C-alpha positions as a LaTeX table, in Angstrom:
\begin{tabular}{lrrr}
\hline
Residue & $x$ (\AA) & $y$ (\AA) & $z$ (\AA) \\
\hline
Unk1 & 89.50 & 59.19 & 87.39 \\
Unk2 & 87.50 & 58.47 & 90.55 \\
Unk3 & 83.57 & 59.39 & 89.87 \\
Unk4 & 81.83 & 62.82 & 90.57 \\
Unk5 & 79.61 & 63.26 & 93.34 \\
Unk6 & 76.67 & 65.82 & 92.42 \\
Unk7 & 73.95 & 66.92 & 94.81 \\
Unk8 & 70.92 & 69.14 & 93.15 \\
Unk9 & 68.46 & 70.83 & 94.78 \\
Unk10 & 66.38 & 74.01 & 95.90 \\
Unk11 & 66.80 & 75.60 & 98.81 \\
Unk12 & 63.68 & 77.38 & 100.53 \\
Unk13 & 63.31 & 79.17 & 103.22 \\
Unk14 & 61.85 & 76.84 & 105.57 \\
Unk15 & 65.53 & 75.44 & 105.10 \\
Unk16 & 67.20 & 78.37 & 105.64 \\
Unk17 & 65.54 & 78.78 & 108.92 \\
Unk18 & 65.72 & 74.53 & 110.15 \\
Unk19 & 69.26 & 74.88 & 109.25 \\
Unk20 & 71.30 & 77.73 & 107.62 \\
Unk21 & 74.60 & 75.44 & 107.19 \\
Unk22 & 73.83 & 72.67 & 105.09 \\
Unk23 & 76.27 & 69.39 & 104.36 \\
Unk24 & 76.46 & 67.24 & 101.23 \\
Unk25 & 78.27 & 64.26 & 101.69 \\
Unk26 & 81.25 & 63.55 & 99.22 \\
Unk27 & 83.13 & 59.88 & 99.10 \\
Unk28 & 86.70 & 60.06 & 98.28 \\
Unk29 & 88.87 & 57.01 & 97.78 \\
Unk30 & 92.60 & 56.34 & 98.59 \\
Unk31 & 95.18 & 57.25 & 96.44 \\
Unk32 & 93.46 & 60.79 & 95.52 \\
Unk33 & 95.66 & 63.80 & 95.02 \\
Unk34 & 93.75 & 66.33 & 94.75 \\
Unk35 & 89.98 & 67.17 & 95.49 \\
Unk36 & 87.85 & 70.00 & 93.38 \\
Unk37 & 84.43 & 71.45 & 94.31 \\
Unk38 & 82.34 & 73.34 & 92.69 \\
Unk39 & 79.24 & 75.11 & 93.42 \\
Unk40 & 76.56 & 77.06 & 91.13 \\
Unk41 & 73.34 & 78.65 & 92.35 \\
Unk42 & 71.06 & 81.52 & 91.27 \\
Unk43 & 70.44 & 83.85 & 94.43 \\
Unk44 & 70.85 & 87.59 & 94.85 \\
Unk45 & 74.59 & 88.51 & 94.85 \\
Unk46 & 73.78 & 90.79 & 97.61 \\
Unk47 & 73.90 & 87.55 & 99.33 \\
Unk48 & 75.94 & 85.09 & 98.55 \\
Unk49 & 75.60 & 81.48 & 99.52 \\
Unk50 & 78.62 & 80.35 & 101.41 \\
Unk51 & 81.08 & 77.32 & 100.63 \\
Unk52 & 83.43 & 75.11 & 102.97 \\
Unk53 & 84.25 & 71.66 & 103.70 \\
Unk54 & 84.88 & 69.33 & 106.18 \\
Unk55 & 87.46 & 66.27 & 106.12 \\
Unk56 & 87.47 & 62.84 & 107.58 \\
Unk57 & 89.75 & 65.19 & 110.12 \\
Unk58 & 87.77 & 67.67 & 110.57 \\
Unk59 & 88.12 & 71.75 & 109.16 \\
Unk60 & 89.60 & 71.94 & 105.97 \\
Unk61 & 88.52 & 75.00 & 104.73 \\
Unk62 & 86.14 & 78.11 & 104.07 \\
Unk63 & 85.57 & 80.64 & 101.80 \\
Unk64 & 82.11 & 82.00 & 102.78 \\
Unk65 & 80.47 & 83.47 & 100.02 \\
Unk66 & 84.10 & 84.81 & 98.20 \\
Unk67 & 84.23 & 81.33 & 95.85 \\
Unk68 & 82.06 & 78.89 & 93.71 \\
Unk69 & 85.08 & 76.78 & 93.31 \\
Unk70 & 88.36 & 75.55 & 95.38 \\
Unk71 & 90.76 & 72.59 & 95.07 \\
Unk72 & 92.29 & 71.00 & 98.27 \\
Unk73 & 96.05 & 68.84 & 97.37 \\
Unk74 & 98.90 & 68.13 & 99.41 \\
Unk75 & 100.99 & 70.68 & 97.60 \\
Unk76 & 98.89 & 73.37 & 97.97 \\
Unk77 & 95.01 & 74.55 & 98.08 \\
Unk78 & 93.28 & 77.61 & 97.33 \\
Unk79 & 93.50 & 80.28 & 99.40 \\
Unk80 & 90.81 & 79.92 & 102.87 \\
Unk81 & 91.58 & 75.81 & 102.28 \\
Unk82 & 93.97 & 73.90 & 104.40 \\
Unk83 & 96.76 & 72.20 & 102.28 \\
Unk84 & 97.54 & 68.57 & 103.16 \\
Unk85 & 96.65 & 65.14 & 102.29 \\
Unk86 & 93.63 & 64.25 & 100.72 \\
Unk87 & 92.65 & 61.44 & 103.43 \\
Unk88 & 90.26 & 58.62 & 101.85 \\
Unk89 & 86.69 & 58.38 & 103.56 \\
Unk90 & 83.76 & 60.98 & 103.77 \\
Unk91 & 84.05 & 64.47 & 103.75 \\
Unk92 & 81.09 & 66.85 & 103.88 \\
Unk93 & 80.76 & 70.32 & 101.65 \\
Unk94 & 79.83 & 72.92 & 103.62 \\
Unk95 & 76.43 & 75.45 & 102.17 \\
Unk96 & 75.64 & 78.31 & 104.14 \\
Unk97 & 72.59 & 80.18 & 103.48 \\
Unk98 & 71.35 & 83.93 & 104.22 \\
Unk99 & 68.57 & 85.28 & 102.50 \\
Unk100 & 66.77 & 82.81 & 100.34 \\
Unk101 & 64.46 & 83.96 & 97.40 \\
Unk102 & 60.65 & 83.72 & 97.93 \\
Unk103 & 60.47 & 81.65 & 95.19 \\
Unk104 & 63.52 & 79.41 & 96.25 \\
Unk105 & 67.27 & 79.01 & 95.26 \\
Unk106 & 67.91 & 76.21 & 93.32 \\
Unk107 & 71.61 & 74.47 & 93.33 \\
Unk108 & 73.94 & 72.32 & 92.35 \\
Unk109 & 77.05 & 71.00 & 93.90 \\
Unk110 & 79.92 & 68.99 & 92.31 \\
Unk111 & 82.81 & 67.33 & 93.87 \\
Unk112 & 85.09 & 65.38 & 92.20 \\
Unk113 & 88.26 & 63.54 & 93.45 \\
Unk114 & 91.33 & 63.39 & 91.17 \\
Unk115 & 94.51 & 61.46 & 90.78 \\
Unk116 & 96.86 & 63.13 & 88.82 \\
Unk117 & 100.40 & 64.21 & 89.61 \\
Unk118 & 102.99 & 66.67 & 87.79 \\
Unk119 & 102.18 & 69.22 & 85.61 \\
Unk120 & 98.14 & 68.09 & 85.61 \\
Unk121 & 98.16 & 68.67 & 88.99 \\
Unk122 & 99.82 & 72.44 & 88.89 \\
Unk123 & 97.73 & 73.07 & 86.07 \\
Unk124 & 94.80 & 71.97 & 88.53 \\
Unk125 & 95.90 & 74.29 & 91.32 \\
Unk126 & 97.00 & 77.26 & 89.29 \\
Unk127 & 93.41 & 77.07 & 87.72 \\
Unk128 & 91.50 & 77.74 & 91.29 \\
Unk129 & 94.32 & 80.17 & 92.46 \\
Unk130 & 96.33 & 77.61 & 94.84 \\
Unk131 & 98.79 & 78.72 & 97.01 \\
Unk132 & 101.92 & 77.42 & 98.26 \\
Unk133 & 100.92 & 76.51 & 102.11 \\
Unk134 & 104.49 & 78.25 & 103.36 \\
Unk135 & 105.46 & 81.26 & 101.11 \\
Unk136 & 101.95 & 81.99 & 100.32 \\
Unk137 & 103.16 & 82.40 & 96.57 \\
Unk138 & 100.50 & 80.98 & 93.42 \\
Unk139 & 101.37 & 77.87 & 92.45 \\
Unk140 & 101.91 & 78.77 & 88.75 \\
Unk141 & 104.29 & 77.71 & 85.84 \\
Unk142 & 106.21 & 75.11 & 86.82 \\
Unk143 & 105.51 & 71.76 & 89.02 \\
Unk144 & 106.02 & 72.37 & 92.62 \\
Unk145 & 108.89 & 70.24 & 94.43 \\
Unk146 & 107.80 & 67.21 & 95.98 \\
Unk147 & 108.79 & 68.64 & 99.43 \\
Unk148 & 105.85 & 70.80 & 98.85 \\
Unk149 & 108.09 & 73.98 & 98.84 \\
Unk150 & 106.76 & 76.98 & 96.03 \\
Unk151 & 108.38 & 76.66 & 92.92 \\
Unk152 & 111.07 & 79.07 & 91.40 \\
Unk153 & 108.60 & 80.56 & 89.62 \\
Unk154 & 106.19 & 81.01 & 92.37 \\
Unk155 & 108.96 & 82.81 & 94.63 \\
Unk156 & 109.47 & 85.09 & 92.37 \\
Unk157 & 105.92 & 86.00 & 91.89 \\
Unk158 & 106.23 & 87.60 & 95.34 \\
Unk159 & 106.29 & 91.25 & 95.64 \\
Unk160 & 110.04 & 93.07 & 96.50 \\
Unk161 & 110.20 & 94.23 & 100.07 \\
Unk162 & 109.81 & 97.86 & 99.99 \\
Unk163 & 113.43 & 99.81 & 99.56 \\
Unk164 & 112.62 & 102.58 & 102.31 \\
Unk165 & 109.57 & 102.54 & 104.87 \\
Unk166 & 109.22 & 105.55 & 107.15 \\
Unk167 & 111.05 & 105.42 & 110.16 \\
Unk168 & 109.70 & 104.59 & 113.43 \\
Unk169 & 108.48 & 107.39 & 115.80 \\
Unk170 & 110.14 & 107.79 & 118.67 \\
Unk171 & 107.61 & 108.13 & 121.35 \\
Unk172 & 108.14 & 107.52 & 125.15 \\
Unk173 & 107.30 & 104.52 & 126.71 \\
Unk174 & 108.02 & 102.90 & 130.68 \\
Unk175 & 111.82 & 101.30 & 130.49 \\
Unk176 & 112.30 & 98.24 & 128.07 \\
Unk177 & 109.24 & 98.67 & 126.27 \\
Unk178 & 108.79 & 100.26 & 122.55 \\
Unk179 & 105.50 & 101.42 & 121.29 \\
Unk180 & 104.69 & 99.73 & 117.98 \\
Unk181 & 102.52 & 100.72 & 115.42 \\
Unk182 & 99.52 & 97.97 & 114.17 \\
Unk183 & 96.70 & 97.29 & 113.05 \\
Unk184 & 94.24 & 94.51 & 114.18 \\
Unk185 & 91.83 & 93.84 & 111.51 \\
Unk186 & 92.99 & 93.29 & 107.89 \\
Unk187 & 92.11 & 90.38 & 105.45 \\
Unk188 & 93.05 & 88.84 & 102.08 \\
Unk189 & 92.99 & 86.39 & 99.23 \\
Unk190 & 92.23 & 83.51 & 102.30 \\
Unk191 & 88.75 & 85.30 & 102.36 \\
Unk192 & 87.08 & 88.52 & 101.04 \\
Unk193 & 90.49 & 90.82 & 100.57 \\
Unk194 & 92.09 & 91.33 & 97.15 \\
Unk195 & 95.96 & 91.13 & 98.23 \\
Unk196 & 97.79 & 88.17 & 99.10 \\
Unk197 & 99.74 & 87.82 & 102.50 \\
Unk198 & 102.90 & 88.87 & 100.91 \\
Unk199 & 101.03 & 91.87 & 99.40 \\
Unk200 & 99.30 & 92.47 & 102.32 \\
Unk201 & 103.01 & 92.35 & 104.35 \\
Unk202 & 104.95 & 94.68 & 101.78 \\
Unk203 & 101.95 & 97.40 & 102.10 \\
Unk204 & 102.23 & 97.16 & 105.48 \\
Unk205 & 105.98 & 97.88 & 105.70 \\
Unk206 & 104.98 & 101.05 & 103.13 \\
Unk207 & 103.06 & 102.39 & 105.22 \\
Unk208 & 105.54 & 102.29 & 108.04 \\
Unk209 & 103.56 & 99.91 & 110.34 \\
Unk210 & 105.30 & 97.17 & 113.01 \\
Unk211 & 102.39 & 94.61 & 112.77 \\
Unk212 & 99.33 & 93.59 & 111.53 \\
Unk213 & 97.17 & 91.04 & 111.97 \\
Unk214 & 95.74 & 88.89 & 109.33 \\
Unk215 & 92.14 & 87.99 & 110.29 \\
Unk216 & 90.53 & 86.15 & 107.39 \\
Unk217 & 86.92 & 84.79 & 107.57 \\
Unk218 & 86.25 & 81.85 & 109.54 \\
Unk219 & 89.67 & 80.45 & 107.95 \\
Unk220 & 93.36 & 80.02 & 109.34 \\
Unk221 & 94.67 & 78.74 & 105.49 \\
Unk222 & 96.74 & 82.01 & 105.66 \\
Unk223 & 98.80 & 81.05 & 109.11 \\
Unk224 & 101.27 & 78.42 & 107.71 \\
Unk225 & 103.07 & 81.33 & 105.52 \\
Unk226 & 102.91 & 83.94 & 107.93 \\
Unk227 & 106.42 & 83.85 & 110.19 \\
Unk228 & 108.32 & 83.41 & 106.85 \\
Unk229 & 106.87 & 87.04 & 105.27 \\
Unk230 & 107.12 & 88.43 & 107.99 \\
Unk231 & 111.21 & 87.64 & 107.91 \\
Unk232 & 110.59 & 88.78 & 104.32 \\
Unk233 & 108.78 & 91.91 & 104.83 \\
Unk234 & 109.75 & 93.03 & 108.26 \\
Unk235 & 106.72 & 93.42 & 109.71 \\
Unk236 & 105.37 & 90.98 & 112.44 \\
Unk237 & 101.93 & 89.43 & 110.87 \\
Unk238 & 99.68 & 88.30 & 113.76 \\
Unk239 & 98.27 & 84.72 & 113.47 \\
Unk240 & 94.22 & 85.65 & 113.52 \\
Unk241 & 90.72 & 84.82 & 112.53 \\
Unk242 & 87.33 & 86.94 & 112.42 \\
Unk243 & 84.90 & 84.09 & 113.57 \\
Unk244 & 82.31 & 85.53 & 111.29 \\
Unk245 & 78.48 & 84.90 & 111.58 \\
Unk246 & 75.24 & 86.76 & 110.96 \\
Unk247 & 74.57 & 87.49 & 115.05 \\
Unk248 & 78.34 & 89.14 & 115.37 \\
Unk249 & 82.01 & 89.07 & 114.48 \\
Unk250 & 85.30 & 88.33 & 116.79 \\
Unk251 & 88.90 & 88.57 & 116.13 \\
Unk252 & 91.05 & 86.17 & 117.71 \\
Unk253 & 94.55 & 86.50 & 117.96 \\
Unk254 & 97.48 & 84.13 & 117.91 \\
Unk255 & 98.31 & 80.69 & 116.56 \\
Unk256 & 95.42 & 79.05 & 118.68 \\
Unk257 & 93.97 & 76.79 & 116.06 \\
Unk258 & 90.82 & 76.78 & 113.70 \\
Unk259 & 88.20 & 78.61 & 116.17 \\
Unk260 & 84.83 & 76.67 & 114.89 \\
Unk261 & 82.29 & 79.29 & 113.75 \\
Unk262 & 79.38 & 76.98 & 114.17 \\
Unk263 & 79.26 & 76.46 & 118.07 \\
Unk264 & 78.30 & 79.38 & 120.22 \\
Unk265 & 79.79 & 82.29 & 120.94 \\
Unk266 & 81.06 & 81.85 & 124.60 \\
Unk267 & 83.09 & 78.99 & 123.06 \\
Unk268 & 84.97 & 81.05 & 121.00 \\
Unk269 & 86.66 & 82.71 & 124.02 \\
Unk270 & 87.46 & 79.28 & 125.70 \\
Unk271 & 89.06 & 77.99 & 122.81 \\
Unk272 & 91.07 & 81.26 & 122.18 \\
Unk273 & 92.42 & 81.23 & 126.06 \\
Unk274 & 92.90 & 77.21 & 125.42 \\
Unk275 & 95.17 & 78.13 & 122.79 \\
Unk276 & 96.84 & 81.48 & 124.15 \\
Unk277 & 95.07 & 83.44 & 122.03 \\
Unk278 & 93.01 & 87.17 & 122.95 \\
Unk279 & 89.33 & 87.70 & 121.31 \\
Unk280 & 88.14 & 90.54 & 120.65 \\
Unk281 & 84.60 & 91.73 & 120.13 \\
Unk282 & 84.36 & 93.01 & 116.30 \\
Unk283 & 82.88 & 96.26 & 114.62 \\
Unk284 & 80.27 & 95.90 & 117.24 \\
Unk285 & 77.73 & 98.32 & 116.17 \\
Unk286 & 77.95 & 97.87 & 112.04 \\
Unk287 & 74.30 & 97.53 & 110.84 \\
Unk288 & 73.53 & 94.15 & 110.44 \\
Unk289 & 76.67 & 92.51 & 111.41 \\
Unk290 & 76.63 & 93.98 & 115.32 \\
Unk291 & 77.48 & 91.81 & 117.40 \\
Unk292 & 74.42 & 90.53 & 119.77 \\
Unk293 & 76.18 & 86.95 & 120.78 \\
Unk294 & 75.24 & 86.07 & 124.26 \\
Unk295 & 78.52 & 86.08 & 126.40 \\
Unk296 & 78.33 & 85.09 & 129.87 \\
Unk297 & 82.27 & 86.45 & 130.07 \\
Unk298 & 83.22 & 89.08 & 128.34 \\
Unk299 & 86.28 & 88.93 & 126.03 \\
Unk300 & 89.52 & 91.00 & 126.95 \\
Unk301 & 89.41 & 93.23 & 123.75 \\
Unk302 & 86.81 & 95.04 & 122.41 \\
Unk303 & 87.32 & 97.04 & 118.63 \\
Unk304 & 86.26 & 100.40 & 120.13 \\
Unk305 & 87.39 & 102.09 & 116.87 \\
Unk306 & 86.67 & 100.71 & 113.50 \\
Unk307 & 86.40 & 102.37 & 110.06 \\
Unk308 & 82.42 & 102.51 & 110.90 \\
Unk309 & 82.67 & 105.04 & 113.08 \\
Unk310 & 81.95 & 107.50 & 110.40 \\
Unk311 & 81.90 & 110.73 & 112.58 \\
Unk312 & 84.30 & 111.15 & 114.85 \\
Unk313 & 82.23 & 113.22 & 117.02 \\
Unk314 & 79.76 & 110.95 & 117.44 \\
Unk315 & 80.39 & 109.45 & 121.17 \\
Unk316 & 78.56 & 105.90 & 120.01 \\
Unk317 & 81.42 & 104.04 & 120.45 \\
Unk318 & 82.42 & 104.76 & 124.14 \\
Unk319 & 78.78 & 104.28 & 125.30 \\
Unk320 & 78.85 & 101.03 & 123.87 \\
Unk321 & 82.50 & 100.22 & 125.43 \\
Unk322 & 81.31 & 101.75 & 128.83 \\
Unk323 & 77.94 & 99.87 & 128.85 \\
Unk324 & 79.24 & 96.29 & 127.43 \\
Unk325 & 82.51 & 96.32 & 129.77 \\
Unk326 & 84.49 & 99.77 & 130.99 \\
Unk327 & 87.48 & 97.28 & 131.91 \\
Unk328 & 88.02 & 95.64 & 128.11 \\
Unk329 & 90.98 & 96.87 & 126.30 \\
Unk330 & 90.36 & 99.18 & 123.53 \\
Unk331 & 91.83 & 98.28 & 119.93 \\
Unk332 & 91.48 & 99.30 & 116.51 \\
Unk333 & 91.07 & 98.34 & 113.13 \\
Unk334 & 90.96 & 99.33 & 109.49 \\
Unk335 & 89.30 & 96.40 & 108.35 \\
Unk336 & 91.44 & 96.29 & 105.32 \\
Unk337 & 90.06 & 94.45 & 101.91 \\
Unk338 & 91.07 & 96.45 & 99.23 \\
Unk339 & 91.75 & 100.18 & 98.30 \\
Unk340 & 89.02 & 102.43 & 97.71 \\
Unk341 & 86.95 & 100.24 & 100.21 \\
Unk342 & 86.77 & 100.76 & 104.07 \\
Unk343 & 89.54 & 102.92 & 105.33 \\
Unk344 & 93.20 & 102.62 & 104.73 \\
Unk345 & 95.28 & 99.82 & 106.26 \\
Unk346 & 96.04 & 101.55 & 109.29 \\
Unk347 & 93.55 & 103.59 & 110.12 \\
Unk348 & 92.72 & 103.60 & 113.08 \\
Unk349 & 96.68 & 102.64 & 114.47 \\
Unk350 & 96.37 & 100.48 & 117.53 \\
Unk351 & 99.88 & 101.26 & 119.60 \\
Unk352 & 101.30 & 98.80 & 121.60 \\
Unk353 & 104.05 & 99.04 & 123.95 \\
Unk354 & 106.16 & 95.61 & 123.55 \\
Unk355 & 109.32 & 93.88 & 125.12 \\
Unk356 & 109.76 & 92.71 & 121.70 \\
Unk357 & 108.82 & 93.05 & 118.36 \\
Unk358 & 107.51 & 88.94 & 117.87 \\
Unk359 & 103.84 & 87.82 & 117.74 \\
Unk360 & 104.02 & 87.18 & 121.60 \\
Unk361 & 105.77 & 90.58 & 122.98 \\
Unk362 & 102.64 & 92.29 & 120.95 \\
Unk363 & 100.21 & 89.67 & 122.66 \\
Unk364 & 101.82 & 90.64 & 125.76 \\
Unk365 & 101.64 & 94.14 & 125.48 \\
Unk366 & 97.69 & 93.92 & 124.20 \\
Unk367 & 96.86 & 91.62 & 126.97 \\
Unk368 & 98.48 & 93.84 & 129.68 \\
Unk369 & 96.76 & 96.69 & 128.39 \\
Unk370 & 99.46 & 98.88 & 127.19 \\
Unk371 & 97.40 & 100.34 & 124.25 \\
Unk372 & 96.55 & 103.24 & 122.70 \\
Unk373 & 94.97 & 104.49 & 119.81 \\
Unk374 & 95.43 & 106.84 & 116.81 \\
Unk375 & 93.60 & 107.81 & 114.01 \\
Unk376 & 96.67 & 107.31 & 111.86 \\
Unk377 & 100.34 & 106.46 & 112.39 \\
Unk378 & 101.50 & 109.76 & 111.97 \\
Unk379 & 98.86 & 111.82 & 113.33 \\
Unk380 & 98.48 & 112.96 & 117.05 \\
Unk381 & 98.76 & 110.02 & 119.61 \\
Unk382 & 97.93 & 110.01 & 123.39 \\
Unk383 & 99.80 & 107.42 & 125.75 \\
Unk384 & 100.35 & 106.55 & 129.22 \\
Unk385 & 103.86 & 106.62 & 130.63 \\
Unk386 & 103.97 & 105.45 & 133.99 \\
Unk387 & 102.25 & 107.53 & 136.19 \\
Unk388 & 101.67 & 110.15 & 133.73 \\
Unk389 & 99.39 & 111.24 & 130.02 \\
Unk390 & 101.62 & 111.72 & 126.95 \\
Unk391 & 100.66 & 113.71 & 124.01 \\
Unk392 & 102.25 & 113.68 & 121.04 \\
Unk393 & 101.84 & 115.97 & 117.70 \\
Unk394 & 98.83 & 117.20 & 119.54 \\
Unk395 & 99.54 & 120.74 & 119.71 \\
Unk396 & 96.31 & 123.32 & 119.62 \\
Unk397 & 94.14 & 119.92 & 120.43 \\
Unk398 & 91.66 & 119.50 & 123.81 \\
Unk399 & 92.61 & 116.94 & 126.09 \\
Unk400 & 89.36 & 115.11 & 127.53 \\
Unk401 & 88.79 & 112.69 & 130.04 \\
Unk402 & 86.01 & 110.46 & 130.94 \\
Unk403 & 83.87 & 113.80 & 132.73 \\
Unk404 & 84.80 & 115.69 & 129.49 \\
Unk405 & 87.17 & 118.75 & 128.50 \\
Unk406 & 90.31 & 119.08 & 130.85 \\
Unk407 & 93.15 & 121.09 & 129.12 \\
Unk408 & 94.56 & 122.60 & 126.05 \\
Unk409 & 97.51 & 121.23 & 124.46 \\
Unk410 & 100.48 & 123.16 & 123.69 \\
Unk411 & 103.50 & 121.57 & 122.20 \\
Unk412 & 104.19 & 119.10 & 120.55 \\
Unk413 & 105.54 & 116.86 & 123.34 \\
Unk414 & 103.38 & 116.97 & 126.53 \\
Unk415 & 103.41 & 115.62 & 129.90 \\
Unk416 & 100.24 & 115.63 & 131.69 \\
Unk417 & 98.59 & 114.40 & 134.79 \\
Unk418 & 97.46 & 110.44 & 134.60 \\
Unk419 & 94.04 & 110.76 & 135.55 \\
Unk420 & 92.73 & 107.27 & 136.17 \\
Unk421 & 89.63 & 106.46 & 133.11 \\
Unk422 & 89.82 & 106.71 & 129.59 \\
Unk423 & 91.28 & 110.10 & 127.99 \\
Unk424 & 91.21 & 111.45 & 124.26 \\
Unk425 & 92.58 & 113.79 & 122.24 \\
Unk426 & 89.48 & 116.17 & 120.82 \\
Unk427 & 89.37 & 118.74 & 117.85 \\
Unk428 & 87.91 & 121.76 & 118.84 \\
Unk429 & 84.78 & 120.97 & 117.62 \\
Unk430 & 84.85 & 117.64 & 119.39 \\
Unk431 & 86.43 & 115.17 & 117.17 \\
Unk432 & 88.07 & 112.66 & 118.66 \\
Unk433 & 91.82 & 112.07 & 117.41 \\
Unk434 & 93.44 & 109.76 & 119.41 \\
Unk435 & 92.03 & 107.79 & 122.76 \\
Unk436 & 93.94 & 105.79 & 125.67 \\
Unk437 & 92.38 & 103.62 & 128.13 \\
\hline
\end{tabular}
């Protein structure tokens, strides 16, 4: 067995603020199948240190501060790691530090290259929760083909499509188009959510929503898998990424390639047009993770609703939209990790009115701004139509525009003057239930 590289240390804080990523430098030779990493600190668990690495290549994975341990093979990796060859030369493990003890954090990192095959090498994987790079299914049980296709076993490990879903709503929309149902912010097993993609797909399908997009941390591990479940599951899972740092967080959408976290913000939006991709600014007012990038262009889509906007009468959210850039597109997004935590997958709904049902007829629709938003998929929902306002399951509600209160709604179908500026959908007492740009 090739020999372990091990880097020890203690981390203060005048290294935390020279450099908050930090690279050890790990030599592996040719004819290695697999490579293993592990990493073991003592910090706050409030904040975790974060772990990646970097190839000969380039990217090969990230799992910020969600694992102390991966393994990187050509058959599969764990989940936020890039499956593939193990190329010979020098890679670099990736550190990344937030808030370092007084007293310092000391550390040690291990890496250590390995060349075995068969059932040693599944037993390898299945031990740091590897994946199969195209169903997305553990690599458990039995030996993977060579092809690199999951196992038996592993198929079967995936969860049944769901027997019924609720139907679609029938809402009106301009000629060809069909209003979907989405949401834009959801994450799993790749980074800090609990569900795998397949999990992730079937819940989606229960809980009668057309897409979703799967934005994992700083990763794009999850991608390879994602047109087969959504075959699977019937629901179309959006390529994505939340380009996560400690000065803000973006979603980008669409198969556009690792989006490097480490170069500056205004980047980030280059490489997502390069790559036919829309950014969106994340959760932009959320404590300490709001976003306060310099951006001398502003990105199309801006997450006007998250699960942070705890009151729904507070009007923090549009000042921010109207101050930042009136003209971005408004989305929405659970945030999805796990239940119990955040809001529900699908809440807020981001509606989008598509040619299609594929990953680009819902880019389309989001970058010609044919959005709305709901606070759930079955609750009221205001859209434009043409020329004209639409609300729907909003009887008894207030209709408001960008000067404030227009109308009352009556009925449960609604036609209404398209006054140009945003419009919502208010409680009585102000809270907002639905909004369209």
């Amino acid at each position: 067995m090739p020999p372990e590289t091990t880097h020890t240390g203690t981390f203060s804080i005048d290294d935390r603020i020279a450099a908050p990523l930090r690279y050890f430098p790990v030599e592996v030779p040719a004819g290695t199948s697999a490579l293993r990493v592990r990493l073991s600190y003592q910090g706050n668990p409030a904040a975790p240190v974060d772990l990646g690495i970097f190839g000969p290549g380039g990217f090969r994975g990230w799992s910020g501060g969600e694992r102390d341990s991966f393994v990187i093979a050509e058959l599969g990796s764990t989940p936020g790691y890039l499956t593939g060859p193990v190329t010979p030369g020098e890679w670099q493990v990736a550190v990344g530090l937030h808030l370092v003890p007084a007293d310092g954090l000391p550390y040690t990192v291990t890496a250590q290259p390995l060349a075995v095959t068969g059932d040693a090498l599944t037993r390898e994987l299945a031990a740091h929760a590897a994946v199969d790079p195209l169903s997305g299914a553990a690599l458990a049980g039995t030996a993977p083909p060579a092809t690199g296709t999951a196992s038996t076993a592993a198929v079967l490990a995936l969860p049944p499509a769901p027997a019924a879903r609720p139907a679609r709503r029938p809402l009106p929309a301009p000629d060809g188009l069909t209003w979907l149902a989405g949401d834009l912010h959801a994450h799993t097993v790749h980074s800090d959510g609990v569900m795998s993609v397949a999990e992730l797909a079937a819940h989606a399908a229960e809980r009668g929503l057309d897409f979703v997009a799967v934005t994992d941390h700083n990763t794009v591990s999850h991608h390879a898998c994602l047109g087969q479940l959504s075959a699977r599951y019937a629901v179309t899972l959006l390529p994505g990424q939340e380009v996560t740092t400690e000065l803000g967080h973006a979603g980008v959408l669409g198969d556009t390639g690792w989006i490097d976290f480490r170069t500056p913000a205004a980047s980030w939006l280059t490489a997502a047009e390069a790559g036919g991709g829309l950014m969106s600014v994340n959760h932009p007012f959320a404590g300490p993770h709001s976003w306060v990038h310099p951006m001398p262009r502003k990105p199309p889509l801006l997450e006007v609703w998250h699960w942070s906007w705890l009151d729904l009468s507070w009007t923090t959210p549009l000042s921010w939209w109207q101050a930042w850039d009136s003209s971005a597109i408004p989305v929405g997004g659970s945030d999805w990790h796990r239940p119990g935590s955040d809001a529900p997958l699908g809440t807020p709904t981001t509606w989008v009115a598509c040619a299609d049902a594929s990953v680009a007829g819902v880019l389309d629709g989001l970058r010609a701004g044919r959005v709305s938003i709901s606070g759930s998929r079955d609750g009221a929902v205001l859209l434009r139509d043409g020329g004209e306002l639409v609300a729907a399951g909003a009887d008894g509600l207030v209709l408001a525009g960008p000067q404030g209160p227009v109308r009352r709604v009556t009925g449960d179908l609604v036609r209404l003057p398209g006054a140009p500026g945003y419009h919502r959908l208010l409680t009585i007492t102000g809270t907002t239930v639905a909004l369209t740009p």
